[in-house]
Coordinates of C-alpha atoms in Angstrom, one line a residue:
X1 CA 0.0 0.0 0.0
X2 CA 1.5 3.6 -1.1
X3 CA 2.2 5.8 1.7
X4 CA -0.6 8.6 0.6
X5 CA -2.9 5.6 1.1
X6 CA -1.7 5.1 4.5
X7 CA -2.2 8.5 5.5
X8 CA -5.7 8.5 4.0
X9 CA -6.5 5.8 6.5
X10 CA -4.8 7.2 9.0
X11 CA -6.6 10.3 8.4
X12 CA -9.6 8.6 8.4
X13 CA -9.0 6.8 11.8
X14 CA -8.1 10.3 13.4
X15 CA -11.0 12.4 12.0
X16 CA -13.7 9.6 13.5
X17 CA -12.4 9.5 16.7
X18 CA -11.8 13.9 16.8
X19 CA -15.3 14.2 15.6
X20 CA -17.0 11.5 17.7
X21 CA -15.5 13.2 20.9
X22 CA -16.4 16.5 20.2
X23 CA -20.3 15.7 19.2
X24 CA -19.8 13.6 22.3
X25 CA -18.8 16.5 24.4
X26 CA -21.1 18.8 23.3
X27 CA -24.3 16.8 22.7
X28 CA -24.0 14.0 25.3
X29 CA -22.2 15.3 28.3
X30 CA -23.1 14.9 31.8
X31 CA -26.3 14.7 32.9
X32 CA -26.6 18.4 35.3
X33 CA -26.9 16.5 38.2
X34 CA -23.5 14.6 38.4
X35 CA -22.2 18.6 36.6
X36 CA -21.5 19.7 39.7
X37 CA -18.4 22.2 40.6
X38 CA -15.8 21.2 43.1
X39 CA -17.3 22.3 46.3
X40 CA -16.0 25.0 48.8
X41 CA -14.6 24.3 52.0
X42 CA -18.0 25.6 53.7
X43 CA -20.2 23.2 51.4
X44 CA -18.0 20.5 53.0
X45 CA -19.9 20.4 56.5
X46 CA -23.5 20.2 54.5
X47 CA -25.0 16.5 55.5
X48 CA -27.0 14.8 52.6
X49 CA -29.1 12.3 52.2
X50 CA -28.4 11.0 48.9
X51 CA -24.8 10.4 49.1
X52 CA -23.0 7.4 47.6
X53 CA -20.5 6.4 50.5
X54 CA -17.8 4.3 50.5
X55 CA -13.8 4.4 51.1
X56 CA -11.9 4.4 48.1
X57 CA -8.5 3.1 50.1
X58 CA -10.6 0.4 51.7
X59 CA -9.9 1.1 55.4
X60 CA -12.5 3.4 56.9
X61 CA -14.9 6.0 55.5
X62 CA -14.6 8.9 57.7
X63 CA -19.0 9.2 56.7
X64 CA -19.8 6.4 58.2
X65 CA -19.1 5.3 62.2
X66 CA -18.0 1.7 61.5
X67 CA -16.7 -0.4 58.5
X68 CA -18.7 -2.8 56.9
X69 CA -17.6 -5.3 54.6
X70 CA -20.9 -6.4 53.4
X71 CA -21.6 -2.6 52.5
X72 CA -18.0 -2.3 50.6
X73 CA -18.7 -5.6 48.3
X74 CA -21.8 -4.5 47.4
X75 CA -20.5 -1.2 46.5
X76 CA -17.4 -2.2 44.7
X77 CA -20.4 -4.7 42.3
X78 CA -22.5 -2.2 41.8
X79 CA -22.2 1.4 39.3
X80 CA -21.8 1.5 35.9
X81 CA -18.7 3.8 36.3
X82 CA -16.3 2.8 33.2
X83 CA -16.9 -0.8 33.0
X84 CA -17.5 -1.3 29.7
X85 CA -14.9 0.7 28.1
X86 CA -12.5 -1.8 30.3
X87 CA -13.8 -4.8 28.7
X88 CA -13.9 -3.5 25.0
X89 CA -10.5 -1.3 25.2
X90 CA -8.7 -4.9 26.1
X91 CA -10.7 -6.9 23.9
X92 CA -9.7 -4.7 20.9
X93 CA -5.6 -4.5 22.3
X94 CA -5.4 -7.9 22.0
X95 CA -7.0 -8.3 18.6
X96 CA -4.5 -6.0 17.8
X97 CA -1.1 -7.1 19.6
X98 CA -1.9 -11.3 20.6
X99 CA -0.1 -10.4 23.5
X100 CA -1.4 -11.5 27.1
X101 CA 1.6 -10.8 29.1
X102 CA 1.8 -7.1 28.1
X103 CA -1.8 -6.6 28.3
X104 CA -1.6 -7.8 31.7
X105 CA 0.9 -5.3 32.5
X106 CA -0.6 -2.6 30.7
X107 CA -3.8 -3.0 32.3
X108 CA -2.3 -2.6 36.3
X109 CA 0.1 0.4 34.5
X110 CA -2.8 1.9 33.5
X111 CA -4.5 2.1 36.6
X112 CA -1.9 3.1 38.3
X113 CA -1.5 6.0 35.7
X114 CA -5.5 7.1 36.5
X115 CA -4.3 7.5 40.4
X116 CA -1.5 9.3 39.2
X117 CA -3.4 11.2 37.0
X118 CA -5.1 13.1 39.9
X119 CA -1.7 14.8 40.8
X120 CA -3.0 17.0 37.7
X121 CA -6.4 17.9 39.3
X122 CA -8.3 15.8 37.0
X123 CA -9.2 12.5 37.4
X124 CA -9.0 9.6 34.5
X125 CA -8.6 9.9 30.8
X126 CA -11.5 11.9 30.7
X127 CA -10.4 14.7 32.5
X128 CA -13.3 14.6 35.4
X129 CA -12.9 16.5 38.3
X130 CA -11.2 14.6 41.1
X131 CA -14.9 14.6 43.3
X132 CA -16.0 12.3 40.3
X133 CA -13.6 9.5 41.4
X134 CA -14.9 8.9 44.9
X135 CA -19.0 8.9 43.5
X136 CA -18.3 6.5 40.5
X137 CA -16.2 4.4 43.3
X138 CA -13.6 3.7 41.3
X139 CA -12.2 0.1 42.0
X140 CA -9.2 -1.7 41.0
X141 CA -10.5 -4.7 41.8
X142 CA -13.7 -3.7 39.5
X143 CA -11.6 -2.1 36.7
X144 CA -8.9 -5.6 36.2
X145 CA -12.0 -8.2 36.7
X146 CA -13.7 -6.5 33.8
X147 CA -9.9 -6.0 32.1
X148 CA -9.4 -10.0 32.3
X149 CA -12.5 -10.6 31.1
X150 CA -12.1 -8.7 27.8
X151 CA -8.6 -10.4 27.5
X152 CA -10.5 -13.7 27.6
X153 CA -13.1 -13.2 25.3
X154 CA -10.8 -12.3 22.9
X155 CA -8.2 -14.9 22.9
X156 CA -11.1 -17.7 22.5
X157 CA -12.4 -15.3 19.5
X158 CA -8.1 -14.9 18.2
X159 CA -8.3 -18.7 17.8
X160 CA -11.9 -19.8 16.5
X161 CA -10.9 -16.7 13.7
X162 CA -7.3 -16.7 13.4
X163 CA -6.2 -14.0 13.8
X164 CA -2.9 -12.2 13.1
X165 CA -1.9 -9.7 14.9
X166 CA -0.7 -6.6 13.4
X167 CA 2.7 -6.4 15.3
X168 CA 5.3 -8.3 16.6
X169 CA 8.2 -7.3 18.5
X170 CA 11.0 -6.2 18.2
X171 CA 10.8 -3.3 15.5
X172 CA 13.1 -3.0 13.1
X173 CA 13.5 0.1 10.7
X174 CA 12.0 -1.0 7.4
X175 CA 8.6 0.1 5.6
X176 CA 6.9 -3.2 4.4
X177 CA 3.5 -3.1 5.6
X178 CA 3.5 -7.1 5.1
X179 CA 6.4 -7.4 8.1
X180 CA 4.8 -7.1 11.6
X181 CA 8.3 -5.9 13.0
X182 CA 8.7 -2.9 10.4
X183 CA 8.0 0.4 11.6
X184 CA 5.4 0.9 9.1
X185 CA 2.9 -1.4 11.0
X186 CA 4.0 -0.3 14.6
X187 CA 2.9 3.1 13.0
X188 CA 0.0 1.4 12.3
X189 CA -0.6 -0.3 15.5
X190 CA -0.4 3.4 17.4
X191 CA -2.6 5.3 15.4
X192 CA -5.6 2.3 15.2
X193 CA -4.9 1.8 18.9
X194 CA -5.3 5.2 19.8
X195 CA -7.9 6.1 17.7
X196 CA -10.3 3.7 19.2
X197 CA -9.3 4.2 22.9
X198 CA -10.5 7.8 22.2
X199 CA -13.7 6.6 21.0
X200 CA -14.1 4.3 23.6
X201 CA -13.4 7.1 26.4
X202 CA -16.8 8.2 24.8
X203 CA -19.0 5.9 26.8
X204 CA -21.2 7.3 29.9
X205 CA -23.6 5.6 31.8
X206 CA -23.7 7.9 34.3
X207 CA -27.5 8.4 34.6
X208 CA -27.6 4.5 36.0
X209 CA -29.4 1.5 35.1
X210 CA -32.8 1.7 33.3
X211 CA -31.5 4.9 31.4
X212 CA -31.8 5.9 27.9
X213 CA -27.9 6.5 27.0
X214 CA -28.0 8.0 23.6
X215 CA -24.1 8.9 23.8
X216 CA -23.2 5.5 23.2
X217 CA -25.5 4.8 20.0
X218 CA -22.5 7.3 18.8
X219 CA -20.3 5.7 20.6
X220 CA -21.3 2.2 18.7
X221 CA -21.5 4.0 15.4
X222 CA -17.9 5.5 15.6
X223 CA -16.6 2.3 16.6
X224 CA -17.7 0.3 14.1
X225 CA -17.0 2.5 11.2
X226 CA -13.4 2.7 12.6
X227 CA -13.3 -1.1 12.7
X228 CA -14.5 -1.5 9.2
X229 CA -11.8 1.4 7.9
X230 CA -8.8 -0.7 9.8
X231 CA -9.9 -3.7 7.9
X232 CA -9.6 -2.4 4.8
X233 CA -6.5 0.2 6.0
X234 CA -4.9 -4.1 6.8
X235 CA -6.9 -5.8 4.1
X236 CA -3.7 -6.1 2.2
X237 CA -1.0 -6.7 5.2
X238 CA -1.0 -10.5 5.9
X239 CA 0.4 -12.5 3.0
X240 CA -0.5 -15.8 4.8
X241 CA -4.2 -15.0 4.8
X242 CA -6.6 -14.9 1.8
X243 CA -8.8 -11.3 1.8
X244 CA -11.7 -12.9 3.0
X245 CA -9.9 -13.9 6.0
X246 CA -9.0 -10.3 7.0
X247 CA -12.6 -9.2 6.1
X248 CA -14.1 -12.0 8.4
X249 CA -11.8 -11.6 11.6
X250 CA -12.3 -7.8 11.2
X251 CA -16.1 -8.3 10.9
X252 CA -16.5 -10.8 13.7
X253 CA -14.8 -7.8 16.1
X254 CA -17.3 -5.7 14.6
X255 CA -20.1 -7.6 15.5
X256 CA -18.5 -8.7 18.7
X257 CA -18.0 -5.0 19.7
X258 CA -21.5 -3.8 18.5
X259 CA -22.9 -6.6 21.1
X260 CA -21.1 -5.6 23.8
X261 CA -22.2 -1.8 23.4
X262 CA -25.9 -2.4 22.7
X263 CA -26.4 -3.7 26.6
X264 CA -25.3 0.4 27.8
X265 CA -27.7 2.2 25.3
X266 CA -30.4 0.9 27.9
X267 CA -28.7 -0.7 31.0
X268 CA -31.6 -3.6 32.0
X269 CA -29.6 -4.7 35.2
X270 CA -28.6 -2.4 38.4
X271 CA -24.9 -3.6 37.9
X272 CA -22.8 -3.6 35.4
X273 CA -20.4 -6.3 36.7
X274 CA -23.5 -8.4 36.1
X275 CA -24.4 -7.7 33.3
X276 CA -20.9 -7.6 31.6
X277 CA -20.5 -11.6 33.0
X278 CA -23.8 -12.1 30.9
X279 CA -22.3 -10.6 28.1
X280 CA -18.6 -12.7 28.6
X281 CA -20.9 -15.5 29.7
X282 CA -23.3 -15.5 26.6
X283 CA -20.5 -14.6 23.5
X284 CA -18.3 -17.1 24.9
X285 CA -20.8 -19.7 24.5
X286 CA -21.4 -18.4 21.0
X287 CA -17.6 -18.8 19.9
X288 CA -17.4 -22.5 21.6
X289 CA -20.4 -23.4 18.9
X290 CA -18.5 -21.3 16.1
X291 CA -15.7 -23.0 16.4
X292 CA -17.0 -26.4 16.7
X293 CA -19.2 -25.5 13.7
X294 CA -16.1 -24.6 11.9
X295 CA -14.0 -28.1 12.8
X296 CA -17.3 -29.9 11.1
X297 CA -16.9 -27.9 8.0
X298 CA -13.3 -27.8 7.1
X299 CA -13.8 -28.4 3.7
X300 CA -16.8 -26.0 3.4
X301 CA -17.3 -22.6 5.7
X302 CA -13.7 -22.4 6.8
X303 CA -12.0 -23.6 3.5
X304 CA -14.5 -20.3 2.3
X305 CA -13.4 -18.3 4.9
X306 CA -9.8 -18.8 5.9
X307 CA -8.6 -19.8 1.9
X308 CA -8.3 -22.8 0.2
X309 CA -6.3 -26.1 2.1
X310 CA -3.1 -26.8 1.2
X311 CA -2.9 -29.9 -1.2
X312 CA -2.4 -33.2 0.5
X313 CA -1.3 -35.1 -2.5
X314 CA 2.9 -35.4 -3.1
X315 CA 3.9 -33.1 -5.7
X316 CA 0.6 -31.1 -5.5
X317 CA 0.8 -27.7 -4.7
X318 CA 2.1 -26.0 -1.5
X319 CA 4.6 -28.8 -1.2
X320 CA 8.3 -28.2 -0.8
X321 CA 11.1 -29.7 -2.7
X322 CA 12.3 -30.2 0.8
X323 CA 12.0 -33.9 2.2
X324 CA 12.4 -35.1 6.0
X325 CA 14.5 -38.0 6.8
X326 CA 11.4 -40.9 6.3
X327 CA 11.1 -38.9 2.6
X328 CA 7.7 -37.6 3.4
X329 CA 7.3 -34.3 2.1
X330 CA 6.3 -31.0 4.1
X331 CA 4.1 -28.6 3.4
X332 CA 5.1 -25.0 2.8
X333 CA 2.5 -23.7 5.3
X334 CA 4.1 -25.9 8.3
X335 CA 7.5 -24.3 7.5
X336 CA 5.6 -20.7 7.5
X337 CA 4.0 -22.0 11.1
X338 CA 7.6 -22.8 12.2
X339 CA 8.9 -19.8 11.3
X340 CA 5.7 -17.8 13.2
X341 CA 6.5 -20.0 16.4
X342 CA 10.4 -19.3 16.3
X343 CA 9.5 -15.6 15.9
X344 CA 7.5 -15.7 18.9
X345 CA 9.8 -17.2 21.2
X346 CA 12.0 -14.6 20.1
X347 CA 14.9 -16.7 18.7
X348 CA 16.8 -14.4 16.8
X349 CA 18.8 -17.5 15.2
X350 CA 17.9 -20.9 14.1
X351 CA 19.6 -23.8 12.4
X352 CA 18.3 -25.4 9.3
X353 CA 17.8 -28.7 10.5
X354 CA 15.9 -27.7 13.2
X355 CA 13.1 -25.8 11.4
X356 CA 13.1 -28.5 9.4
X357 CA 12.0 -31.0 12.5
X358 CA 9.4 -28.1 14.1
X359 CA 8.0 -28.3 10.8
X360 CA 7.9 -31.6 9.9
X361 CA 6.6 -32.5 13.7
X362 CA 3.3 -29.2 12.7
X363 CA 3.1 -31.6 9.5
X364 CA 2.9 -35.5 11.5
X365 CA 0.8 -33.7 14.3
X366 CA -2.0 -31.2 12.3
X367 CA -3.7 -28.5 14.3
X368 CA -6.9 -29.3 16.3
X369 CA -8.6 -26.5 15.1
X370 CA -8.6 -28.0 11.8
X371 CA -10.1 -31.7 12.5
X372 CA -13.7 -32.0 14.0
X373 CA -13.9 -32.2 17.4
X374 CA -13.2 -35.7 19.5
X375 CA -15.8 -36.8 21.8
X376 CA -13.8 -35.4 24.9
X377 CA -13.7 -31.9 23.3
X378 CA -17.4 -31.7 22.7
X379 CA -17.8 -32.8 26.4
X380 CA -15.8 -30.1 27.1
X381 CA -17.4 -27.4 25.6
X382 CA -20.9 -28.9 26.7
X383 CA -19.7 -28.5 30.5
X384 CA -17.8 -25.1 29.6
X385 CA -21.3 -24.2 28.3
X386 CA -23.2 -25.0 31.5
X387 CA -21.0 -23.6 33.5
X388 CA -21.6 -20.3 31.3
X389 CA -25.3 -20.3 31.6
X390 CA -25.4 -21.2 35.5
X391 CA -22.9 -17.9 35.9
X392 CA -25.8 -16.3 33.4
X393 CA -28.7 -17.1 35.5
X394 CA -26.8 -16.6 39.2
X395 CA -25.9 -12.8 37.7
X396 CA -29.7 -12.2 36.3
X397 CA -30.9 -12.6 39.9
X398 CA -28.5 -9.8 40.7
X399 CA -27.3 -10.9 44.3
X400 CA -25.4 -8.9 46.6
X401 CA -26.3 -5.6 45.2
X402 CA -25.9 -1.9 47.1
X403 CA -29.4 -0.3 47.2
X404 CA -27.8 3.0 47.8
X405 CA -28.2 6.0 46.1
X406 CA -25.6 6.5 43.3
X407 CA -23.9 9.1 40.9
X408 CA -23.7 11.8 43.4
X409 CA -21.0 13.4 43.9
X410 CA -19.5 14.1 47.5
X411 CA -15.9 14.7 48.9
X412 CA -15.0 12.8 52.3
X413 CA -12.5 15.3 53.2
X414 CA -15.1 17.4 55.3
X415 CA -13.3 19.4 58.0
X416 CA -14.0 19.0 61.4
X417 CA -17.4 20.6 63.0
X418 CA -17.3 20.8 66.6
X419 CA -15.2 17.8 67.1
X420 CA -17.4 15.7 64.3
X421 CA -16.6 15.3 60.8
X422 CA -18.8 17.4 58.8
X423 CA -21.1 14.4 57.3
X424 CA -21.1 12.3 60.4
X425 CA -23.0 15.0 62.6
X426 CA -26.1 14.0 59.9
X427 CA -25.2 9.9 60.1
X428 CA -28.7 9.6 62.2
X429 CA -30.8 11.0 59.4
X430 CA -28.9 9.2 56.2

């Protein structure tokens, strides 16, 4: 792809997520009640009764006169906060990097970043004022369940589809959009990545459960069309995978993505930890029956969708020349799969002889994904299944919730009022 094509897309990319975040911020801010200033020091010793407490160090709330751990659960399950856009923002990371290990640290790097982040007087991405943090209780433990979760559902949708990801480390200083180490897809990498984190920041939920969210109809919108310009921005990137491949990976995050965000246009439960484990619960369950769909087509849906299989015949075509020692010969595609699994261990040298034997042993022992599954695997996915709709039905009966009012904000620092703290002279009438 030529280089004013790449900036096109990139372009592209860019102007979607600028746009989407300024329609965003001028048509679908805040609802007024959670737009309120940063109080004064006198507004500090005001009781109210509508105020969402809790301790955000997980000690002792100095509103409340004793700690209870029931109360704190409840809190840290309940709120819509910025659940969501956890879930999706690793989802989409890992669709674009196939990387656990860094994901894992990037998601406990970023939270430690949003503490961080208040030093500035702002809190998260989002640049709310720090009040905001305390009323939208702002968990870690919250923030890396729904992080894991997103990392999960992707990796089981990575292997039913496929797919590649766009970059592989380490980089090196060349320009071939086909090589995943070149600069030119790292460029790539930064651009889609950021782009749809800026989208995602877009989500709000902040009017609560059973709430017409009309911000993230854009929201869905944006992302999707930025999905749909990435795949054909990479349609042209992955020699090892036929067009139709690309298209279909990039669709199936599409449609993947668009599920997710349909549940916070109107939020049917009171929790969004619930009803994000129906979400992981119920498209997991869908990729198990994809895939085994796919293992009992080989020759038909998948052939159509991931390309045509090599030929199995001697001679035919996507044979080598090359032979192993019993003269059997090895496909071309097992030498290209060795190649992919040297370069992820990160071998920077490898003999001959021993590609030769990782790809003649890819060759003898064929991928699983590509035979229909064995009477052990379908018991496996039936119990994985259950186990998935039992979670579903345990998290539709919504246990364990905080009936508490929610979304309003309130600042525990309250200064002393005649040797009480400001909110606890009201604690009788909350």
């Amino acid at each position: 792809m030529s280089q004013r094509n790449n900036a096109v897309f990139a372009v592209a990319c860019i102007g979607i997520a600028v746009m989407t975040r300024i329609i965003a911020k001028k048509y679908f801010k805040n609802p007024p009640s959670n737009d309120i200033p940063m109080p004064n020091e006198s507004d500090f010793a005001i009781g109210k009764k509508d105020i969402f407490y809790y301790d955000l160090g997980g000690t002792f709330c100095m509103c409340e006169w004793k700690w209870d751990v029931s109360a704190y659960w409840s809190k840290v399950i309940s709120g819509f906060a910025f659940n969501f856009a956890h879930v999706i923002g690793t989802f989409e990371f890992f669709v674009l990097t196939g990387n656990t290990k860094i994901l894992i640290i990037a998601v406990f790097v970023n939270e430690m970043i949003e503490e961080l982040w208040l030093t500035s007087g702002y809190w998260g991405f989002t640049l709310d004022p720090p009040m905001d943090m305390e009323a939208r209780y702002d968990s870690l433990i919250r923030d890396t369940v729904c992080c894991f979760l997103g990392i999960s559902l992707a990796r089981k949708f990575a292997k039913v589809f496929k797919v590649k990801p766009i970059i592989k480390a380490p980089i090196i200083w060349s320009f071939d959009s086909k090589n995943p180490h070149s600069i030119s897809r790292w460029s790539k990498f930064v651009v889609q990545g950021v782009a749809l984190w800026q989208i995602t920041l877009v989500y709000n939920a902040d009017l609560g459960p059973h709430r017409f969210n009309p911000g993230n109809i854009l929201l869905l919108i944006a992302y999707s069309s930025t999905i749909m310009v990435i795949c054909y921005w990479n349609l042209n990137d992955f020699p090892d995978c036929t067009r139709r491949h690309v298209i279909t990976w990039h669709l199936g995050w599409m449609f993947f993505s668009i599920y997710l965000f349909l549940y916070t246009i109107y939020p049917s439960f009171d929790s969004a930890m619930y009803l994000i484990f129906v979400v992981e619960c119920s498209a997991s369950v869908a990729i198990y029956w994809i895939d085994v769909y796919f293992r009992n087509n080989v020759g038909g849906i998948q052939q159509k969708i991931f390309g045509a299989q090599q030929s199995t015949k001697p001679g035919g075509a996507g044979y080598n020349l090359l032979e192993d020692e019993t003269r059997n010969l090895i496909p071309i595609s097992c030498y290209k799969k060795a190649l992919d699994i040297v370069d992820e261990r990160g071998d920077e040298k490898v003999s001959m002889e021993s590609l030769k034997k990782l790809a003649a042993d890819l060759h003898h022992n064929p991928d699983p994904s590509e035979l229909p599954p064995t009477k052990s695997e379908m018991m496996t996915i039936c119990f994985k299944t259950i186990i998935r709709v039992v979670i579903i039905l345990i998290c539709i009966s919504q246990p364990f919730l905080w009936n508490g009012p929610q979304y309003k904000r309130h600042w525990c620092g309250n200064p002393l009022v005649q040797g009480f703290n400001g909110c606890a002279k009201y604690h009788d009438e909350l």
